CSV table of N, CA, C and O in Angstrom, one decimal:
chain,number,residue,atom,x,y,z
A,5,MET,N,13.4,13.9,68.2
A,5,MET,CA,13.6,15.1,67.4
A,5,MET,C,15.1,15.1,67.1
A,5,MET,O,15.9,14.9,68.0
A,6,HIS,N,15.5,15.4,65.9
A,6,HIS,CA,16.9,15.4,65.5
A,6,HIS,C,17.3,16.8,65.0
A,6,HIS,O,16.6,17.4,64.3
A,7,LEU,N,18.6,17.1,65.3
A,7,LEU,CA,19.2,18.3,64.7
A,7,LEU,C,20.2,17.8,63.7
A,7,LEU,O,21.1,17.0,64.0
A,8,TRP,N,20.0,18.3,62.4
A,8,TRP,CA,20.8,17.8,61.3
A,8,TRP,C,21.8,18.9,60.9
A,8,TRP,O,21.5,20.1,60.9
A,9,ASN,N,23.0,18.5,60.4
A,9,ASN,CA,23.9,19.3,59.8
A,9,ASN,C,23.8,19.1,58.3
A,9,ASN,O,24.1,18.1,57.8
A,10,LEU,N,23.3,20.2,57.6
A,10,LEU,CA,23.0,20.1,56.2
A,10,LEU,C,24.2,20.7,55.4
A,10,LEU,O,24.1,20.8,54.1
A,11,ARG,N,25.2,21.1,56.0
A,11,ARG,CA,26.3,21.8,55.3
A,11,ARG,C,27.4,20.8,54.9
A,11,ARG,O,28.4,21.2,54.4
A,12,GLN,N,27.1,19.6,55.0
A,12,GLN,CA,28.0,18.6,54.5
A,12,GLN,C,27.5,17.9,53.2
A,12,GLN,O,26.3,18.1,52.9
A,13,ARG,N,28.3,17.2,52.5
A,13,ARG,CA,27.9,16.6,51.3
A,13,ARG,C,26.8,15.6,51.6
A,13,ARG,O,25.8,15.5,51.0
A,14,ALA,N,27.0,14.8,52.7
A,14,ALA,CA,26.0,13.9,53.2
A,14,ALA,C,25.5,14.4,54.5
A,14,ALA,O,26.2,14.4,55.5
A,15,PRO,N,24.2,14.8,54.5
A,15,PRO,CA,23.6,15.3,55.8
A,15,PRO,C,23.8,14.3,56.9
A,15,PRO,O,23.7,13.1,56.7
A,16,LYS,N,24.0,14.9,58.1
A,16,LYS,CA,24.3,14.0,59.3
A,16,LYS,C,23.5,14.5,60.5
A,16,LYS,O,23.4,15.7,60.7
A,17,VAL,N,23.0,13.6,61.3
A,17,VAL,CA,22.4,14.0,62.6
A,17,VAL,C,23.5,14.4,63.6
A,17,VAL,O,24.4,13.6,63.8
A,18,VAL,N,23.3,15.6,64.1
A,18,VAL,CA,24.3,16.1,65.1
A,18,VAL,C,23.9,15.8,66.5
A,18,VAL,O,24.7,15.4,67.3
A,19,GLN,N,22.6,16.0,66.8
A,19,GLN,CA,22.1,15.8,68.2
A,19,GLN,C,20.7,15.3,68.1
A,19,GLN,O,20.0,15.6,67.1
A,20,SER,N,20.2,14.6,69.1
A,20,SER,CA,18.9,14.1,69.2
A,20,SER,C,18.3,14.3,70.6
A,20,SER,O,19.0,14.3,71.6
A,21,LEU,N,16.9,14.5,70.6
A,21,LEU,CA,16.2,14.6,71.8
A,21,LEU,C,15.1,13.5,71.7
A,21,LEU,O,14.5,13.3,70.7
A,22,ARG,N,15.0,12.8,72.8
A,22,ARG,CA,14.0,11.7,72.9
A,22,ARG,C,13.0,12.0,74.0
A,22,ARG,O,13.4,12.4,75.1
A,23,PHE,N,11.8,11.7,73.7
A,23,PHE,CA,10.7,11.8,74.7
A,23,PHE,C,10.2,10.3,75.0
A,23,PHE,O,9.8,9.7,74.0
A,24,LYS,N,10.3,9.9,76.2
A,24,LYS,CA,9.9,8.5,76.5
A,24,LYS,C,8.4,8.3,76.6
A,24,LYS,O,7.9,7.3,76.1
A,25,ARG,N,7.7,9.2,77.2
A,25,ARG,CA,6.3,9.0,77.4
A,25,ARG,C,5.4,9.9,76.6
A,25,ARG,O,4.2,9.8,76.7
A,26,GLU,N,6.0,10.8,75.7
A,26,GLU,CA,5.2,11.7,74.9
A,26,GLU,C,5.7,11.7,73.5
A,26,GLU,O,6.9,11.5,73.3
A,27,SER,N,4.8,12.0,72.6
A,27,SER,CA,5.2,12.2,71.2
A,27,SER,C,5.0,13.6,70.8
A,27,SER,O,4.0,14.2,71.2
A,28,ILE,N,5.9,14.1,70.0
A,28,ILE,CA,5.8,15.5,69.5
A,28,ILE,C,4.7,15.6,68.4
A,28,ILE,O,4.7,14.8,67.5
A,29,CYS,N,3.8,16.5,68.6
A,29,CYS,CA,2.7,16.7,67.6
A,29,CYS,C,2.9,18.0,66.8
A,29,CYS,O,2.5,18.1,65.7
A,30,VAL,N,3.5,19.0,67.5
A,30,VAL,CA,3.6,20.3,66.8
A,30,VAL,C,4.9,20.9,67.3
A,30,VAL,O,5.3,20.8,68.4
A,31,CYS,N,5.5,21.6,66.3
A,31,CYS,CA,6.8,22.3,66.6
A,31,CYS,C,6.7,23.8,66.1
A,31,CYS,O,6.2,24.0,65.0
A,32,LYS,N,7.2,24.7,67.0
A,32,LYS,CA,7.1,26.1,66.6
A,32,LYS,C,8.5,26.7,66.8
A,32,LYS,O,9.0,26.7,67.9
A,33,LEU,N,9.1,27.3,65.8
A,33,LEU,CA,10.3,28.0,65.9
A,33,LEU,C,10.1,29.5,65.5
A,33,LEU,O,10.0,29.8,64.3
A,34,PRO,N,9.8,30.3,66.5
A,34,PRO,CA,9.5,31.7,66.2
A,34,PRO,C,10.8,32.4,65.6
A,34,PRO,O,11.9,32.0,65.9
A,35,LEU,N,10.5,33.5,64.9
A,35,LEU,CA,11.6,34.2,64.3
A,35,LEU,C,12.4,35.0,65.4
A,35,LEU,O,11.9,35.4,66.4
A,36,PHE,N,13.7,35.1,65.1
A,36,PHE,CA,14.6,35.9,66.0
A,36,PHE,C,14.6,35.4,67.5
A,36,PHE,O,14.6,36.2,68.4
A,37,THR,N,14.6,34.1,67.7
A,37,THR,CA,14.7,33.6,69.0
A,37,THR,C,15.6,32.4,69.1
A,37,THR,O,15.8,31.8,68.0
A,38,GLN,N,16.0,32.0,70.2
A,38,GLN,CA,16.8,30.8,70.4
A,38,GLN,C,16.0,29.6,70.9
A,38,GLN,O,16.6,28.6,71.3
A,39,TRP,N,14.7,29.7,70.9
A,39,TRP,CA,13.9,28.7,71.5
A,39,TRP,C,13.0,28.0,70.5
A,39,TRP,O,12.5,28.6,69.5
A,40,ILE,N,12.8,26.7,70.7
A,40,ILE,CA,11.8,25.9,69.9
A,40,ILE,C,10.8,25.5,70.9
A,40,ILE,O,11.1,25.0,72.0
A,41,TYR,N,9.5,25.6,70.5
A,41,TYR,CA,8.4,25.1,71.4
A,41,TYR,C,7.9,23.8,70.8
A,41,TYR,O,7.5,23.8,69.6
A,42,LEU,N,7.8,22.8,71.6
A,42,LEU,CA,7.3,21.5,71.2
A,42,LEU,C,6.0,21.1,71.9
A,42,LEU,O,6.0,21.0,73.1
A,43,GLY,N,4.9,20.9,71.2
A,43,GLY,CA,3.7,20.5,71.8
A,43,GLY,C,3.6,19.0,71.6
A,43,GLY,O,4.0,18.4,70.6
A,44,THR,N,3.0,18.3,72.6
A,44,THR,CA,3.0,16.9,72.6
A,44,THR,C,1.5,16.3,72.6
A,44,THR,O,0.6,17.0,72.8
A,45,ASP,N,1.5,15.0,72.4
A,45,ASP,CA,0.2,14.3,72.4
A,45,ASP,C,-0.5,14.3,73.8
A,45,ASP,O,-1.6,14.0,73.9
A,46,LYS,N,0.3,14.5,74.8
A,46,LYS,CA,-0.2,14.5,76.2
A,46,LYS,C,-0.7,15.9,76.6
A,46,LYS,O,-1.2,16.1,77.7
A,47,GLY,N,-0.6,16.9,75.7
A,47,GLY,CA,-1.1,18.3,76.0
A,47,GLY,C,-0.1,19.2,76.6
A,47,GLY,O,-0.4,20.3,77.0
A,48,ASN,N,1.2,18.8,76.7
A,48,ASN,CA,2.2,19.6,77.3
A,48,ASN,C,3.1,20.3,76.3
A,48,ASN,O,3.1,19.9,75.1
A,49,VAL,N,3.7,21.4,76.7
A,49,VAL,CA,4.6,22.1,75.8
A,49,VAL,C,6.0,22.2,76.4
A,49,VAL,O,6.1,22.5,77.6
A,50,PHE,N,7.0,21.8,75.7
A,50,PHE,CA,8.4,21.8,76.2
A,50,PHE,C,9.2,22.8,75.4
A,50,PHE,O,8.9,23.1,74.2
A,51,VAL,N,10.2,23.4,76.0
A,51,VAL,CA,11.0,24.5,75.4
A,51,VAL,C,12.4,24.0,75.2
A,51,VAL,O,13.0,23.5,76.2
A,52,VAL,N,12.9,24.1,74.0
A,52,VAL,CA,14.2,23.6,73.7
A,52,VAL,C,15.1,24.8,73.3
A,52,VAL,O,14.7,25.6,72.5
A,53,ASN,N,16.3,24.8,73.8
A,53,ASN,CA,17.3,25.8,73.5
A,53,ASN,C,17.9,25.4,72.1
A,53,ASN,O,18.5,24.3,72.0
A,54,LEU,N,17.7,26.2,71.1
A,54,LEU,CA,18.2,25.9,69.8
A,54,LEU,C,19.7,25.8,69.7
A,54,LEU,O,20.3,25.0,69.0
A,55,GLU,N,20.4,26.7,70.4
A,55,GLU,CA,21.9,26.7,70.4
A,55,GLU,C,22.5,25.4,71.0
A,55,GLU,O,23.4,24.8,70.4
A,56,SER,N,22.0,25.0,72.1
A,56,SER,CA,22.6,23.8,72.8
A,56,SER,C,21.8,22.5,72.5
A,56,SER,O,22.2,21.4,72.8
A,57,PHE,N,20.6,22.7,71.9
A,57,PHE,CA,19.7,21.6,71.7
A,57,PHE,C,19.3,20.8,72.9
A,57,PHE,O,19.3,19.6,72.9
A,58,ASP,N,19.2,21.5,74.0
A,58,ASP,CA,18.8,20.9,75.3
A,58,ASP,C,17.4,21.4,75.7
A,58,ASP,O,17.0,22.5,75.4
A,59,LEU,N,16.7,20.5,76.5
A,59,LEU,CA,15.5,21.0,77.0
A,59,LEU,C,15.7,22.0,78.1
A,59,LEU,O,16.6,21.8,78.9
A,60,SER,N,15.0,23.1,78.1
A,60,SER,CA,15.1,24.1,79.2
A,60,SER,C,14.3,23.6,80.3
A,60,SER,O,13.5,22.6,80.2
A,61,GLY,N,14.4,24.2,81.5
A,61,GLY,CA,13.6,23.8,82.6
A,61,GLY,C,12.2,24.3,82.5
A,61,GLY,O,11.3,24.0,83.3
A,62,TYR,N,11.9,25.2,81.5
A,62,TYR,CA,10.6,25.7,81.4
A,62,TYR,C,9.7,24.8,80.6
A,62,TYR,O,9.9,24.4,79.5
A,63,GLN,N,8.6,24.4,81.3
A,63,GLN,CA,7.6,23.5,80.6
A,63,GLN,C,6.2,24.1,80.9
A,63,GLN,O,5.9,24.7,82.0
A,64,ILE,N,5.3,23.9,80.0
A,64,ILE,CA,3.9,24.2,80.2
A,64,ILE,C,3.1,22.9,80.2
A,64,ILE,O,3.0,22.3,79.2
A,65,MET,N,2.7,22.6,81.4
A,65,MET,CA,1.9,21.4,81.6
A,65,MET,C,0.4,21.6,81.4
A,65,MET,O,-0.1,22.7,81.7
A,66,TRP,N,-0.3,20.7,80.7
A,66,TRP,CA,-1.7,20.9,80.3
A,66,TRP,C,-2.6,21.4,81.5
A,66,TRP,O,-3.4,22.2,81.3
A,67,ASN,N,-2.3,20.8,82.7
A,67,ASN,CA,-3.2,21.2,83.8
A,67,ASN,C,-2.9,22.6,84.4
A,67,ASN,O,-3.7,23.1,85.2
A,68,GLN,N,-1.9,23.2,83.9
A,68,GLN,CA,-1.6,24.6,84.3
A,68,GLN,C,-2.4,25.6,83.4
A,68,GLN,O,-2.5,26.8,83.7
A,69,THR,N,-2.9,25.1,82.2
A,69,THR,CA,-3.5,25.9,81.2
A,69,THR,C,-5.0,26.0,81.4
A,69,THR,O,-5.7,26.8,80.7
A,70,ILE,N,-5.6,25.2,82.3
A,70,ILE,CA,-7.0,25.2,82.4
A,70,ILE,C,-7.4,25.6,83.8
A,70,ILE,O,-6.6,25.5,84.7
A,71,PRO,N,-8.6,26.1,84.0
A,71,PRO,CA,-9.1,26.5,85.4
A,71,PRO,C,-9.0,25.3,86.3
A,71,PRO,O,-9.2,24.1,85.9
A,72,LYS,N,-8.7,25.6,87.6
A,72,LYS,CA,-8.6,24.5,88.6
A,72,LYS,C,-9.9,23.7,88.8
A,72,LYS,O,-9.8,22.5,89.1
A,73,SER,N,-11.0,24.4,88.5
A,73,SER,CA,-12.3,23.7,88.7
A,73,SER,C,-12.6,22.7,87.6
A,73,SER,O,-13.4,21.8,87.7
A,74,GLN,N,-11.9,22.8,86.5
A,74,GLN,CA,-12.1,21.9,85.3
A,74,GLN,C,-10.9,21.1,85.1
A,74,GLN,O,-9.8,21.5,84.8
A,75,LYS,N,-11.0,19.8,85.3
A,75,LYS,CA,-9.9,18.9,85.1
A,75,LYS,C,-10.1,17.9,83.9
A,75,LYS,O,-9.5,16.8,83.9
A,76,VAL,N,-10.7,18.4,82.9
A,76,VAL,CA,-10.9,17.6,81.7
A,76,VAL,C,-9.7,17.8,80.8
A,76,VAL,O,-9.4,18.9,80.5
A,77,HIS,N,-9.0,16.7,80.5
A,77,HIS,CA,-7.8,16.8,79.6
A,77,HIS,C,-8.2,17.4,78.3
A,77,HIS,O,-9.1,16.9,77.6
A,78,PRO,N,-7.5,18.4,77.8
A,78,PRO,CA,-7.8,19.0,76.5
A,78,PRO,C,-7.4,18.3,75.3
A,78,PRO,O,-7.7,18.7,74.2
A,79,GLY,N,-6.6,17.2,75.5
A,79,GLY,CA,-6.1,16.5,74.3
A,79,GLY,C,-4.7,17.0,73.9
A,79,GLY,O,-4.1,17.8,74.5
A,80,PRO,N,-4.2,16.5,72.7
A,80,PRO,CA,-2.9,16.9,72.2
A,80,PRO,C,-2.9,18.4,71.9
A,80,PRO,O,-3.9,19.0,71.5
A,81,VAL,N,-1.7,19.0,71.9
A,81,VAL,CA,-1.5,20.3,71.4
A,81,VAL,C,-1.5,20.3,69.9
A,81,VAL,O,-0.9,19.4,69.3
A,82,THR,N,-2.3,21.1,69.3
A,82,THR,CA,-2.5,21.2,67.8
A,82,THR,C,-1.9,22.4,67.2
A,82,THR,O,-1.6,22.4,66.0
A,83,VAL,N,-1.7,23.5,68.0
A,83,VAL,CA,-1.2,24.8,67.5
A,83,VAL,C,-0.4,25.5,68.6
A,83,VAL,O,-0.8,25.5,69.8
A,84,ILE,N,0.8,26.0,68.2
A,84,ILE,CA,1.6,26.9,69.0
A,84,ILE,C,1.9,28.1,68.1
A,84,ILE,O,2.5,27.9,67.0
A,85,GLU,N,1.5,29.3,68.5
A,85,GLU,CA,1.8,30.5,67.7
A,85,GLU,C,2.3,31.6,68.6
A,85,GLU,O,1.8,31.7,69.7
A,86,GLU,N,3.2,32.4,68.1
A,86,GLU,CA,3.6,33.5,68.9
A,86,GLU,C,2.7,34.7,68.7
A,86,GLU,O,2.1,34.8,67.6
A,87,HIS,N,2.7,35.5,69.7
A,87,HIS,CA,1.9,36.8,69.6
A,87,HIS,C,2.6,37.7,68.6
A,87,HIS,O,3.8,37.8,68.5
A,88,PRO,N,1.8,38.3,67.7
A,88,PRO,CA,2.4,39.1,66.6
A,88,PRO,C,3.2,40.4,67.1
A,88,PRO,O,4.0,40.9,66.4
A,89,VAL,N,2.9,40.8,68.3
A,89,VAL,CA,3.5,42.0,68.9
A,89,VAL,C,4.3,41.8,70.1
A,89,VAL,O,5.4,42.3,70.3
A,90,ASP,N,3.8,40.9,71.0
A,90,ASP,CA,4.5,40.6,72.3
A,90,ASP,C,5.1,39.2,72.2
A,90,ASP,O,4.4,38.2,72.4
A,91,PRO,N,6.4,39.0,72.0
A,91,PRO,CA,7.0,37.7,72.0
A,91,PRO,C,7.0,36.9,73.3
A,91,PRO,O,7.4,35.7,73.3
A,92,SER,N,6.6,37.5,74.3
A,92,SER,CA,6.5,36.8,75.6
A,92,SER,C,5.2,36.1,75.8
A,92,SER,O,4.9,35.4,76.8
A,93,LYS,N,4.3,36.1,74.7
A,93,LYS,CA,3.0,35.4,74.8
A,93,LYS,C,2.9,34.4,73.7
A,93,LYS,O,3.3,34.6,72.6
A,94,LEU,N,2.3,33.2,74.0
A,94,LEU,CA,2.1,32.2,73.0
A,94,LEU,C,0.6,31.9,73.0
A,94,LEU,O,-0.1,31.9,74.0
A,95,LEU,N,0.1,31.5,71.8
A,95,LEU,CA,-1.3,31.0,71.7
A,95,LEU,C,-1.1,29.5,71.6
A,95,LEU,O,-0.4,29.0,70.8
A,96,LEU,N,-1.8,28.7,72.5
A,96,LEU,CA,-1.8,27.3,72.5
A,96,LEU,C,-3.2,26.8,72.1
A,96,LEU,O,-4.2,27.3,72.6
A,97,GLY,N,-3.2,25.9,71.2
A,97,GLY,CA,-4.5,25.3,70.8
A,97,GLY,C,-4.5,23.8,71.0
A,97,GLY,O,-3.5,23.1,70.8
A,98,TYR,N,-5.6,23.3,71.5
A,98,TYR,CA,-5.7,21.9,71.8
A,98,TYR,C,-6.8,21.2,71.0
A,98,TYR,O,-7.7,21.8,70.4
A,99,GLU,N,-6.7,19.9,70.9
A,99,GLU,CA,-7.6,19.1,70.1
A,99,GLU,C,-9.1,19.3,70.4
A,99,GLU,O,-9.9,19.3,69.5
A,100,ASN,N,-9.4,19.6,71.7
A,100,ASN,CA,-10.8,19.8,72.0
A,100,ASN,C,-11.3,21.2,71.7
A,100,ASN,O,-12.5,21.5,72.0
A,101,GLY,N,-10.5,22.0,71.1
A,101,GLY,CA,-10.9,23.4,70.7
A,101,GLY,C,-10.5,24.5,71.7
A,101,GLY,O,-10.7,25.6,71.4
A,102,ARG,N,-10.0,24.1,72.8
A,102,ARG,CA,-9.6,25.1,73.8
A,102,ARG,C,-8.4,25.9,73.3
A,102,ARG,O,-7.4,25.3,72.7
A,103,LEU,N,-8.4,27.2,73.4
A,103,LEU,CA,-7.4,28.1,73.1
A,103,LEU,C,-6.9,28.8,74.4
A,103,LEU,O,-7.7,29.2,75.2
A,104,VAL,N,-5.6,28.9,74.5
A,104,VAL,CA,-5.0,29.5,75.7
A,104,VAL,C,-4.0,30.5,75.3
A,104,VAL,O,-3.1,30.2,74.4
A,105,ILE,N,-4.0,31.7,75.9
A,105,ILE,CA,-2.9,32.7,75.7
A,105,ILE,C,-2.0,32.5,76.9
A,105,ILE,O,-2.5,32.8,78.0
A,106,TRP,N,-0.8,32.1,76.7
A,106,TRP,CA,0.1,31.8,77.8
A,106,TRP,C,1.2,32.9,77.9
A,106,TRP,O,1.8,33.2,76.9
A,107,ASP,N,1.3,33.5,79.0
A,107,ASP,CA,2.3,34.5,79.3
A,107,ASP,C,3.6,33.9,79.8
A,107,ASP,O,3.7,33.4,80.9
A,108,LEU,N,4.6,33.9,79.0
A,108,LEU,CA,5.9,33.2,79.3
A,108,LEU,C,6.6,33.9,80.5
A,108,LEU,O,7.4,33.3,81.2
A,109,LYS,N,6.4,35.2,80.6
A,109,LYS,CA,7.1,35.9,81.7
A,109,LYS,C,6.5,35.7,83.1
A,109,LYS,O,7.2,35.7,84.1
A,110,ASN,N,5.2,35.6,83.1
A,110,ASN,CA,4.5,35.6,84.4
A,110,ASN,C,4.1,34.2,84.9
A,110,ASN,O,3.5,34.0,86.0
A,111,LYS,N,4.5,33.1,84.2
A,111,LYS,CA,4.1,31.8,84.6
A,111,LYS,C,5.2,30.9,84.6
A,111,LYS,O,6.2,31.0,83.9
């Protein structure tokens, strides 16, 4: 993933993030926040600080989003949406149809 500076005559890459074992499938930049949420082909969600363009320590791993009794991998993340009223909650959608409401404050 690249951060571009478009304010120059010739746009230029300012910073880059690389994932060695995962590919980004979906990206969500909610309004009025400094965070970008990145969903991957492995079913995980990573949080990037928009100002520093660094990965935060906060990650949502696929096996945290499903009941412990069920260990079937849900597939890639296909949707990340913010809650329309509560910005501390995200809706995560997976390829197998599973939907998860994730509380950013409590997990």
